[in-house]
Coordinates of C-alpha atoms in Angstrom, one line a residue:
X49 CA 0.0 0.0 0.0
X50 CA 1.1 3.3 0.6
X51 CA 4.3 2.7 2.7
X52 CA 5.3 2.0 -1.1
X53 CA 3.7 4.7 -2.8
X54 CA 0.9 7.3 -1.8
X55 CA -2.5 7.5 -3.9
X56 CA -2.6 9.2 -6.9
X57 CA -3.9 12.7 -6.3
X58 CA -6.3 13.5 -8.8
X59 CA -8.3 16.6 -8.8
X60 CA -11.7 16.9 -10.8
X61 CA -11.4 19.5 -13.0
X62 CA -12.5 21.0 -16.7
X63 CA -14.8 24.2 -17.7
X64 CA -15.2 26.4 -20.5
X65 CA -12.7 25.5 -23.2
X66 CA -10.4 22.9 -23.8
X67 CA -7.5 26.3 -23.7
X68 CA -8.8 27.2 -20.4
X69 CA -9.0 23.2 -18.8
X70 CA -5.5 22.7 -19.9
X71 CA -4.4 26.4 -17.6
X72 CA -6.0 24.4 -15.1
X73 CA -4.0 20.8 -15.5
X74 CA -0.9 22.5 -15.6
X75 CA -1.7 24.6 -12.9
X76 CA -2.4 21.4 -10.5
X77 CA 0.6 19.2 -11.9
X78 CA 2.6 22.3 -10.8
X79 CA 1.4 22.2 -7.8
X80 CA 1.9 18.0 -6.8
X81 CA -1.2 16.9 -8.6
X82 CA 0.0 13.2 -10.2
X83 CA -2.7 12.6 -12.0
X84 CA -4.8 14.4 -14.1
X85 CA -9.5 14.0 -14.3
X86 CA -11.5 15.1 -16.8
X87 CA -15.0 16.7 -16.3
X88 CA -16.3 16.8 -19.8
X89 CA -19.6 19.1 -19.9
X90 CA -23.4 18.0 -20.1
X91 CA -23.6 18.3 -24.1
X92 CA -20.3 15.7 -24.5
X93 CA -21.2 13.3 -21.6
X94 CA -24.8 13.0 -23.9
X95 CA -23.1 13.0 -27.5
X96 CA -24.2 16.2 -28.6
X97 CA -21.8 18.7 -30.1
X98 CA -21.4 22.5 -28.9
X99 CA -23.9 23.7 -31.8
X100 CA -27.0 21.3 -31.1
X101 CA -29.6 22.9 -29.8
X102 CA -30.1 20.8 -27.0
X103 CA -26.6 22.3 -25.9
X104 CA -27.8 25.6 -25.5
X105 CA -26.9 27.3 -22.2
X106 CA -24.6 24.0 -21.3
X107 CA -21.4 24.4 -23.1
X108 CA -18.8 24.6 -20.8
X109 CA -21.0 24.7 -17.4
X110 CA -20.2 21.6 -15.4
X111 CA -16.7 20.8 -17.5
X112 CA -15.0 20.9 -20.7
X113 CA -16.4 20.4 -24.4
X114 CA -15.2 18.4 -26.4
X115 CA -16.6 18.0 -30.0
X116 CA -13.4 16.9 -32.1
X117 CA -9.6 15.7 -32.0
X118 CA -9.0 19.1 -32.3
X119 CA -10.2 19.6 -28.9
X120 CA -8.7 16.7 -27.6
X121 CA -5.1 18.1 -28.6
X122 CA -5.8 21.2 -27.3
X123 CA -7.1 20.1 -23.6
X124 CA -3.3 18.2 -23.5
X125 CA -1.3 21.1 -25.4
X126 CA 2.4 20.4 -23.5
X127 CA 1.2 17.7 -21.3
X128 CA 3.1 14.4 -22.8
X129 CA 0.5 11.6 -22.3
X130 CA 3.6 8.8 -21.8
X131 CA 4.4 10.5 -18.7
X132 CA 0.6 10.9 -16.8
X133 CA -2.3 9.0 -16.2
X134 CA -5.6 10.0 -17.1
X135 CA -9.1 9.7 -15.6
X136 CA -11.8 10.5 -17.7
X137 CA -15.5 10.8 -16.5
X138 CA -17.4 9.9 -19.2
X139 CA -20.1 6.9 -20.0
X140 CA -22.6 7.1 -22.6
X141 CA -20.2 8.6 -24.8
X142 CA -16.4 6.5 -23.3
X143 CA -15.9 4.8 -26.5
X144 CA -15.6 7.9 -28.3
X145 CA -13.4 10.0 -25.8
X146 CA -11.0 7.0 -25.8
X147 CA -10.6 6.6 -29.4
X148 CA -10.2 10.9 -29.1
X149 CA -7.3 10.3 -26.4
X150 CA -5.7 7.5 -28.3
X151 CA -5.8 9.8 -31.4
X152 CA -4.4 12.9 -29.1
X153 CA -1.6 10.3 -28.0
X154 CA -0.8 9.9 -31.6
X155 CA 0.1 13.4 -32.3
X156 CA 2.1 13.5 -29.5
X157 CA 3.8 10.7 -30.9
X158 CA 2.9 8.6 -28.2
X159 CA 1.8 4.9 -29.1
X160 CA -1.6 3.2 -27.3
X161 CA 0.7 1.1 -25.6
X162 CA 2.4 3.9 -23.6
X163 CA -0.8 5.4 -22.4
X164 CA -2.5 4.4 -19.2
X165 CA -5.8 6.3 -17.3
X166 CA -9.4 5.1 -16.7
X167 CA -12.3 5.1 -18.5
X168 CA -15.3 5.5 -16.6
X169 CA -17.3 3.5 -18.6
X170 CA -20.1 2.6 -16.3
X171 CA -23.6 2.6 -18.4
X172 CA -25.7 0.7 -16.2
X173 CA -25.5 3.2 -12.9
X174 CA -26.6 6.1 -15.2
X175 CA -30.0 4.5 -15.7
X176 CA -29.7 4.1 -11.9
X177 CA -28.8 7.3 -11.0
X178 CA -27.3 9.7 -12.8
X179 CA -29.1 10.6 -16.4
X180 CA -26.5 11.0 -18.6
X181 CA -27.6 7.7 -20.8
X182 CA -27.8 7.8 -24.5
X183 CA -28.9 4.7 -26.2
X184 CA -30.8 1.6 -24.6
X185 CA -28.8 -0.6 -21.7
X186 CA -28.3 -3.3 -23.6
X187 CA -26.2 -2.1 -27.1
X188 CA -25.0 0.4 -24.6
X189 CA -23.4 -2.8 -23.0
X190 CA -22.1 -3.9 -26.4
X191 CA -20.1 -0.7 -26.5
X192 CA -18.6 -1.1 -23.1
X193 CA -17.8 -4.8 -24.0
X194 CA -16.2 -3.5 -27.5
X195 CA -14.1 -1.3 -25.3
X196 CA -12.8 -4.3 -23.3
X197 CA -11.8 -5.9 -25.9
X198 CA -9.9 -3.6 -27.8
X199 CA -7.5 -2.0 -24.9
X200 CA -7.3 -5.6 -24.4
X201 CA -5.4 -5.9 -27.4
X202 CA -4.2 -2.4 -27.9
X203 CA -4.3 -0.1 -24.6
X204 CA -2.9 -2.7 -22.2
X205 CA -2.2 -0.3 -19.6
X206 CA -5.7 1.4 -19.8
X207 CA -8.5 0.7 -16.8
X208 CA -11.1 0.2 -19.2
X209 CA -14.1 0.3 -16.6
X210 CA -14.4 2.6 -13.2
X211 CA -17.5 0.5 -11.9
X212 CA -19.4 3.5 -10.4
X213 CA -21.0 3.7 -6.8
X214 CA -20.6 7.0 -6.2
X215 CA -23.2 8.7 -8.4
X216 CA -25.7 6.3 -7.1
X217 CA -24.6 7.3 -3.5
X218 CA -25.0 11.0 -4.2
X219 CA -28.5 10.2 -5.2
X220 CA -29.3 8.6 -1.8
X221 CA -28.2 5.3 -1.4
X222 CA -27.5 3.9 1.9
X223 CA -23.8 2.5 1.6
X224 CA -24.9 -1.5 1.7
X225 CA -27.2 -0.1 -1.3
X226 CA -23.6 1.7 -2.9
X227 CA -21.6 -1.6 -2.6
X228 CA -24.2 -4.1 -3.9
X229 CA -25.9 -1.9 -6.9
X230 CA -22.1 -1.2 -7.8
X231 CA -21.1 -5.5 -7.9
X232 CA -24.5 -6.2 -9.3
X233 CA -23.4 -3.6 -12.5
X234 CA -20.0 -5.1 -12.1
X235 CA -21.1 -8.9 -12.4
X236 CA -23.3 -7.7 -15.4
X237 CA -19.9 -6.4 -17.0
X238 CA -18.2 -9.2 -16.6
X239 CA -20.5 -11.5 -17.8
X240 CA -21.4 -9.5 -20.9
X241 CA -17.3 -10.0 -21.6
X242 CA -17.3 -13.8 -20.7
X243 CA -20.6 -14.3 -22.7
X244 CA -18.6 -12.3 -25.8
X245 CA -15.7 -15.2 -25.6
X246 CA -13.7 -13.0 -23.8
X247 CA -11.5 -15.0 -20.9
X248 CA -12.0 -13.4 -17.7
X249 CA -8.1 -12.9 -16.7
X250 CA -7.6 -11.4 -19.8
X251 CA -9.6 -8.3 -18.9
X252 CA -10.3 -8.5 -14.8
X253 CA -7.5 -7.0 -13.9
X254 CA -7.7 -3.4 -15.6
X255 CA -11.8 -3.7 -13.8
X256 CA -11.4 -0.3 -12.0
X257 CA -14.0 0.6 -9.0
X258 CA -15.0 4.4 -8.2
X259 CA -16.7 4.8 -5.0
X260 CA -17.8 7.9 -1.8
X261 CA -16.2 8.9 0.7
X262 CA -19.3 9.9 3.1
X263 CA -19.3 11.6 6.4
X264 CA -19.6 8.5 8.8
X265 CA -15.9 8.2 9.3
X266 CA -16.2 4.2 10.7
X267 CA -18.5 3.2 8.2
X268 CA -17.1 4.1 5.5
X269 CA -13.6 2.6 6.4
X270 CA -15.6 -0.5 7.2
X271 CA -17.1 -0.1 3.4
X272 CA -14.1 -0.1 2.0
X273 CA -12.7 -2.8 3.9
X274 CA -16.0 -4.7 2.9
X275 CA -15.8 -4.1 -0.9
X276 CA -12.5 -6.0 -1.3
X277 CA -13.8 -9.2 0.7
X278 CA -17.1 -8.9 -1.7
X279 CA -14.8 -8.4 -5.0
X280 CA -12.6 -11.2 -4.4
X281 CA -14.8 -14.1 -3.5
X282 CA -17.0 -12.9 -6.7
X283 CA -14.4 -12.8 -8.9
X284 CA -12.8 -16.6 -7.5
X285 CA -16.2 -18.3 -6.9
X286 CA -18.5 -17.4 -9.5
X287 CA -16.5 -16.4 -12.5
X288 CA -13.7 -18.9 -12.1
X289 CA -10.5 -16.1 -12.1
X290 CA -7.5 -17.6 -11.3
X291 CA -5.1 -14.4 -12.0
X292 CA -4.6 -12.8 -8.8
X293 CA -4.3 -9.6 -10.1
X294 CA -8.8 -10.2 -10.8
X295 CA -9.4 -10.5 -7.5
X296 CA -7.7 -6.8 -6.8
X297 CA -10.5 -4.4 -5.6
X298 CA -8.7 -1.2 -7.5
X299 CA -10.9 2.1 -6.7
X300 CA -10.7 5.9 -7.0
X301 CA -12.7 7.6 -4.2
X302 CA -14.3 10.8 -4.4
X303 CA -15.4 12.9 -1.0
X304 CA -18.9 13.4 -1.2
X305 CA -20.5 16.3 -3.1
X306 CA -23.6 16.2 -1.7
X307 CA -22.6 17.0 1.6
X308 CA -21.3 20.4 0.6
X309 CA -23.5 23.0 1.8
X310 CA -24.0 26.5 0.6
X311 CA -24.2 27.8 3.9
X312 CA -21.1 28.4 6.2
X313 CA -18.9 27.1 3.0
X314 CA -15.9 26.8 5.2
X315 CA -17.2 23.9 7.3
X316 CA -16.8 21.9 4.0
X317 CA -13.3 21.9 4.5
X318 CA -13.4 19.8 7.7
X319 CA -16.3 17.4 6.1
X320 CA -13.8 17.1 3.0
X321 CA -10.9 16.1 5.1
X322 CA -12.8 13.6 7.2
X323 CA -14.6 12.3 4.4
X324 CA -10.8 11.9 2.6
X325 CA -9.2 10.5 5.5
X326 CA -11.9 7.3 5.7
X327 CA -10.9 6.4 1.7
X328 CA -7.1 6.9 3.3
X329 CA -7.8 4.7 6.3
X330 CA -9.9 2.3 3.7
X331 CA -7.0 1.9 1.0
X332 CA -8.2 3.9 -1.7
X333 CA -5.8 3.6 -4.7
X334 CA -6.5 7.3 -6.0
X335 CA -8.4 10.1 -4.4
X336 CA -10.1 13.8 -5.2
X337 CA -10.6 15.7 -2.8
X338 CA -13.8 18.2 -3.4
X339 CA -13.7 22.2 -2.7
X340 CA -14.8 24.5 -0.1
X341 CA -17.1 26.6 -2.7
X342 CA -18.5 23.9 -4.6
X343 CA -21.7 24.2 -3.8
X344 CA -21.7 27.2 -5.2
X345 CA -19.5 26.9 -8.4
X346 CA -17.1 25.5 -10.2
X347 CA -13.6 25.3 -7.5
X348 CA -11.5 28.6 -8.0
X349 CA -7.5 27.6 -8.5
X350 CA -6.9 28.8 -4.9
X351 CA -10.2 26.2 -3.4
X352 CA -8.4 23.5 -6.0
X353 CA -5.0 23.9 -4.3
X354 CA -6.8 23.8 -1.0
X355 CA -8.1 20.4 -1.8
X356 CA -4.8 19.3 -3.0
X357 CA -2.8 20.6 0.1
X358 CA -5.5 18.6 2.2
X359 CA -4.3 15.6 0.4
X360 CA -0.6 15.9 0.5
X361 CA -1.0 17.0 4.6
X362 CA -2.7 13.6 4.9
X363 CA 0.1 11.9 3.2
X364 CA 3.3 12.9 4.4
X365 CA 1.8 14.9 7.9
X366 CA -0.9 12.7 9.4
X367 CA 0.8 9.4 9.4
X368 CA -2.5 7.5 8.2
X369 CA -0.4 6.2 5.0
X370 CA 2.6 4.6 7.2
X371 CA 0.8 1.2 7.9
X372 CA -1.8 -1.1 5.7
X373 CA -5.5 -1.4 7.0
X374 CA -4.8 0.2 10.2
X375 CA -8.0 0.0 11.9
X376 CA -8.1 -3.7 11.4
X377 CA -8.9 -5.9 14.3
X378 CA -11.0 -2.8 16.0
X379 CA -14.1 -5.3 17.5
X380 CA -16.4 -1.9 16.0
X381 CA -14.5 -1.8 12.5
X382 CA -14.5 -6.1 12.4
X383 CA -18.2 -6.3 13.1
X384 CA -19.9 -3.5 11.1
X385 CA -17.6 -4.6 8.0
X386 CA -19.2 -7.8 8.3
X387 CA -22.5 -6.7 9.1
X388 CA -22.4 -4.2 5.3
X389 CA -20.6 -7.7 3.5
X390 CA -24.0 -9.5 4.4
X391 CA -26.4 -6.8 3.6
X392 CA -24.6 -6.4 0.4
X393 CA -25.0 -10.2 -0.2
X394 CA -28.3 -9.7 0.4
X395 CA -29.1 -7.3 -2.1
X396 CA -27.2 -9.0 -4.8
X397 CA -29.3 -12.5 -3.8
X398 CA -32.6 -10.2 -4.7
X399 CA -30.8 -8.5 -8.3
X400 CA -29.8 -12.1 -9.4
X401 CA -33.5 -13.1 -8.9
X402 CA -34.6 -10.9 -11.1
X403 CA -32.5 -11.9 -14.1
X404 CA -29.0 -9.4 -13.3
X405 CA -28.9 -5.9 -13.0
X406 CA -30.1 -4.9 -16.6
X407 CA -32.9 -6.6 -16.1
X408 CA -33.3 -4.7 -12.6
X409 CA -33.0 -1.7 -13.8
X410 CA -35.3 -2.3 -16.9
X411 CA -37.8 -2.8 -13.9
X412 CA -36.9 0.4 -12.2
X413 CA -35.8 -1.6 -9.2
X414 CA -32.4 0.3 -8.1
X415 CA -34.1 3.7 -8.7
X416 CA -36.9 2.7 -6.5
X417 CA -34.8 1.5 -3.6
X418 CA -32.7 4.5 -3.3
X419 CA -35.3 7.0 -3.8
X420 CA -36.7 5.2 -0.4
X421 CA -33.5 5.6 1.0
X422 CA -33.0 9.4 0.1
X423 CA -36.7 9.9 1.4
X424 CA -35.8 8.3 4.6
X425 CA -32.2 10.7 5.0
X426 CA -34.0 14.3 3.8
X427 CA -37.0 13.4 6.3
X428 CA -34.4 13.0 9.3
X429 CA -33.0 15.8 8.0
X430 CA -36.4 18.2 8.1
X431 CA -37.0 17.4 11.4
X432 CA -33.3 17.8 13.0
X433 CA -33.0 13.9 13.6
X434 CA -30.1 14.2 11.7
X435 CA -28.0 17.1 12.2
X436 CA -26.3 19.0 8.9
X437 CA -24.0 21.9 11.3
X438 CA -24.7 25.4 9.6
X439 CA -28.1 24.2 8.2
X440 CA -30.5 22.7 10.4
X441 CA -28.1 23.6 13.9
X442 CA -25.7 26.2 14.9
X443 CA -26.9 28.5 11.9
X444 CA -25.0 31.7 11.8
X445 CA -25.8 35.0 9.5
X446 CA -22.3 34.9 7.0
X447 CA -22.2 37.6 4.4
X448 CA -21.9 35.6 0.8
X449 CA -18.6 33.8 -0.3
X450 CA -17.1 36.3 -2.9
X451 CA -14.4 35.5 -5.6
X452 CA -16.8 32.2 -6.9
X453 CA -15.9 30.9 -10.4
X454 CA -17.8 32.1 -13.1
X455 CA -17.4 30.6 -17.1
X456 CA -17.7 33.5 -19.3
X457 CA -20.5 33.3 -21.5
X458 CA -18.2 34.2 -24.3
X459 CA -16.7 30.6 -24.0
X460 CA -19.6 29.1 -25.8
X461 CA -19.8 31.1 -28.7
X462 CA -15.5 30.5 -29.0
X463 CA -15.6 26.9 -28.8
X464 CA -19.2 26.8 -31.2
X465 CA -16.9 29.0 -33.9
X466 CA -13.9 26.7 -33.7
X467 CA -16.5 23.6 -34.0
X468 CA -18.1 25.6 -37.3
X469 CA -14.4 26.2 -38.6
X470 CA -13.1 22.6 -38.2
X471 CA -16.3 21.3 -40.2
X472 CA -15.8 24.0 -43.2
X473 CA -11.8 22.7 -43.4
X474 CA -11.1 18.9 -43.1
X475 CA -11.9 16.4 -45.8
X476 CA -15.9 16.2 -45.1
X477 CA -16.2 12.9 -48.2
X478 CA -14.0 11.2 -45.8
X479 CA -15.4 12.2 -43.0
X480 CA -18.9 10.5 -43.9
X481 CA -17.1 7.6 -45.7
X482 CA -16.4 6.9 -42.0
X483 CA -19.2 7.6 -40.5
X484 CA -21.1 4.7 -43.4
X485 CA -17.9 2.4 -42.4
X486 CA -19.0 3.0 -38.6
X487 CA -22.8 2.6 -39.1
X488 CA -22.1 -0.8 -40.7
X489 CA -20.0 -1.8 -37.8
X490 CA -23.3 -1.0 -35.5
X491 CA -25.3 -3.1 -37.1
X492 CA -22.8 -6.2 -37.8
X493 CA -23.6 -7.7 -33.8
X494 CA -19.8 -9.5 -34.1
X495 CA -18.1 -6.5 -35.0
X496 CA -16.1 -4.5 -33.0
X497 CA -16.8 -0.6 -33.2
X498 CA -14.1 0.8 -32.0
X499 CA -11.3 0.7 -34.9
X500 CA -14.3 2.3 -37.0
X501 CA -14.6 5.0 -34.1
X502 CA -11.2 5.7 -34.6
X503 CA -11.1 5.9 -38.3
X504 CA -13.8 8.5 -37.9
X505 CA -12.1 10.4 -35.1
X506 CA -8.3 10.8 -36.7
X507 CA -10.4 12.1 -40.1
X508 CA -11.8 15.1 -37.8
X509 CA -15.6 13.6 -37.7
X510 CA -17.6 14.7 -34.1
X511 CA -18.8 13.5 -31.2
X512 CA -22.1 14.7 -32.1
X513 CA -21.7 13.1 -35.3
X514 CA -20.3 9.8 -34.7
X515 CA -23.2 9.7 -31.6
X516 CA -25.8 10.4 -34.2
X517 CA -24.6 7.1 -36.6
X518 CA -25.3 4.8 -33.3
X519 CA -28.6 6.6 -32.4
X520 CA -29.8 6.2 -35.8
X521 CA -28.5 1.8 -35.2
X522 CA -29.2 1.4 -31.3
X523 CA -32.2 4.2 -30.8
X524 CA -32.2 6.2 -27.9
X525 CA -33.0 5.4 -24.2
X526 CA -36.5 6.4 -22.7
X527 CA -36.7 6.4 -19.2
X528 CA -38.8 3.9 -16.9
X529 CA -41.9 5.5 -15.7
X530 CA -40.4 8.8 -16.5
X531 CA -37.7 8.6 -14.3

């Protein structure tokens, strides 16, 4: 563990322009960042270029857009891909960002080989929890399966999955509810691979997991602690893996965002740094630590260094990171870790008895449990059962936080020019000569999409366009019951 090497420190970050996100990288790499995350905005994580109209008023907001390999090679203008690691937030849409990286790489003159990051890759959770879905689950699974595959044979330093609990936590989930709805996706995954002739220690071991860090400092250690027991004996006893390396429970945590509170920002601070010293205590292999003010924006470069100093203090001040598990064999830690192991069992029991998590969440089952859950936690809230400091207790009058991030409205109208530009100047015959090639692919079940994806990419074609090809094969998602 870390008596060998700290976490990566990896800080969230993108807004505005692909020119502005890269200030930012090199801003935090300056600074002792040693990894770089990508937030891509709304329009990308739902295929849609800058110009759609369904963009409107979201270019830029929550992270960076990116519409092109153009963009791509801006966002790492000076920042040689053989020499950092790269997480990139992104699920409906993965396939393409990847082949746009790979492409980027290329430029640089750096081959596949030499790259390595994650992908988040996790479909299933955003029908679960977080929205940002594009086609149906299950072609939406054939993507994520194609993916596999080809960093399997191409990318073989690439995490080609971050199996997401986080998002679904951050909805409401209790944490038993985090752990199981995140294995249940996870043993979907894997069995999509198997089923697609894929042997299981060929691609377990780049399986990635993301999860929470929440405010309940034992319980989440105990969480932690949990998942790896829960991982392990899945991987051995039901899918047969014999490589060690698919047992490993790898996972990036995040602190949580939904704890952040507009009110008395600076008490985010302290829930940050509990909430970041639980993933330390639980082994986290890679960590972000969220900012003071984002509640209330996007982090300003002083709240992002913050963050980051709260990270280094931890690992070379606090002495959490000079010995492995090191709340192991408290009778409290022991018990409640085997206590969330069997409610997480439990859970799983109920998904597989419904046919596996797709068809679970084709039934609206996940969405239904958490939204009990969240009911349960706001109504404890509202009636100061559950105390939120600054909010429901010890509220004080603060005059508002000044200085906030703001992305210049200008930014969209930049970025929708250089998107018009790029389409007026490369070789648009080849460009749908691709796009055909790539819509054949789609429709050809044995095929792989992703050379075709990055035909179409390295000949300038969009996001929004390739996205539109697999809409036009797959269709396009509608929600269950509305939700």
């Amino acid at each position: 563990m870390y008596r060998g090497r700290v976490w990566t420190m990896r800080q969230y970050a993108g807004y505005a322009t692909a020119a502005a996100t890269n200030e930012r990288y090199r801003y935090l790499l300056e600074n002792g960042q040693t990894g770089l995350s990508v937030a891509f905005d709304l329009p990308t994580q739902i295929g849609y270029d800058s110009d759609h109209p369904l963009a409107e008023g979201e270019v830029g907001k929550v992270g960076v857009p990116i519409c092109s390999l153009a963009d791509m090679e801006t966002l790492f203008d000076g920042i040689p891909l053989d020499k950092v690691s790269t997480s990139m937030t992104i699920n409906a849409t993965a396939a393409v960002l990847l082949c746009l990286y790979i492409a980027a790489g290329k430029k640089q003159g750096v081959t596949p080989d030499q790259l390595s990051g994650t992908l988040q890759n996790d479909i299933l959770k955003e029908y679960i929890a977080r929205g940002t879905y594009a086609y149906p689950p299950r072609p939406s699974m054939r993507l994520v399966v194609d993916v596999f595959r080809y960093c399997a044979e191409n990318v073989p330093r690439w995490n080609t999955i971050s199996i997401s609990g986080y998002h679904m936590r951050e909805a409401g989930a209790t944490a038993s509810q985090e752990l199981a709805f995140t294995f249940a996706n996870a043993i979907a995954y894997v069995q999509a691979a198997v089923d697609a002739g894929l042997p299981v220690d060929d691609f377990a071991p780049r399986l990635s997991f993301f999860f929470v860090a929440q405010n309940n400092l034992f319980e989440e250690v105990a969480k932690f602690r949990a998942a790896r027991r829960l991982w392990a004996n899945i991987m051995r006893d039901r899918f047969g893996a014999k490589d060690p390396r698919s047992m490993m429970l790898r996972f990036h945590t995040q602190t949580a965002g939904v704890t952040l509170t507009a009110q008395q920002p600076d008490n985010n601070v302290i829930r940050s740094t509990v909430q970041a010293l639980a993933a330390v205590l639980g082994g986290t292999q890679s960590l972000h630590v969220n900012s003071r003010d984002e509640a209330l924006s996007l982090p300003t470069e002083e709240s992002a260094q913050l963050s980051l100093r709260t990270q280094q203090i931890l690992a070379h001040e606090s002495g959490a990171a000079d010995v492995v598990d090191p709340l192991g064999g408290s009778w409290y830690i022991e018990n409640l870790t085997d206590r969330l192991e069997a409610s997480t069992l439990d859970y799983i029991q109920r998904i597989d008895q419904m046919g596996g998590a797709v068809a679970a969440i084709e039934d609206g089952f996940q969405v239904r449990e958490i939204g009990d859950a969240a009911f349960r936690h706001q109504r404890e809230v509202d009636s100061n059962d559950r105390v939120v400091v600054g909010v429901n207790q010890y509220v004080t009058e603060a005059p508002p936080i000044s200085g906030l991030l703001r992305v210049d409205a200008t930014a969209a109208a930049e970025q929708v020019e250089r998107l018009r530009t790029l389409r007026r100047e490369r070789d648009n015959m080849a460009v749908q000569i691709s796009l055909a090639r790539l819509a054949d692919a789609a429709r050809s079940t044995g095929a792989n999409t992703i050379p075709l994806m990055m035909e179409c990419v390295e000949r300038y074609a969009t996001l929004g366009e390739i996205c539109d090809v697999l809409r036009q094969v797959f269709g396009e998602y509608e929600p269950v019951g509305g939700l």
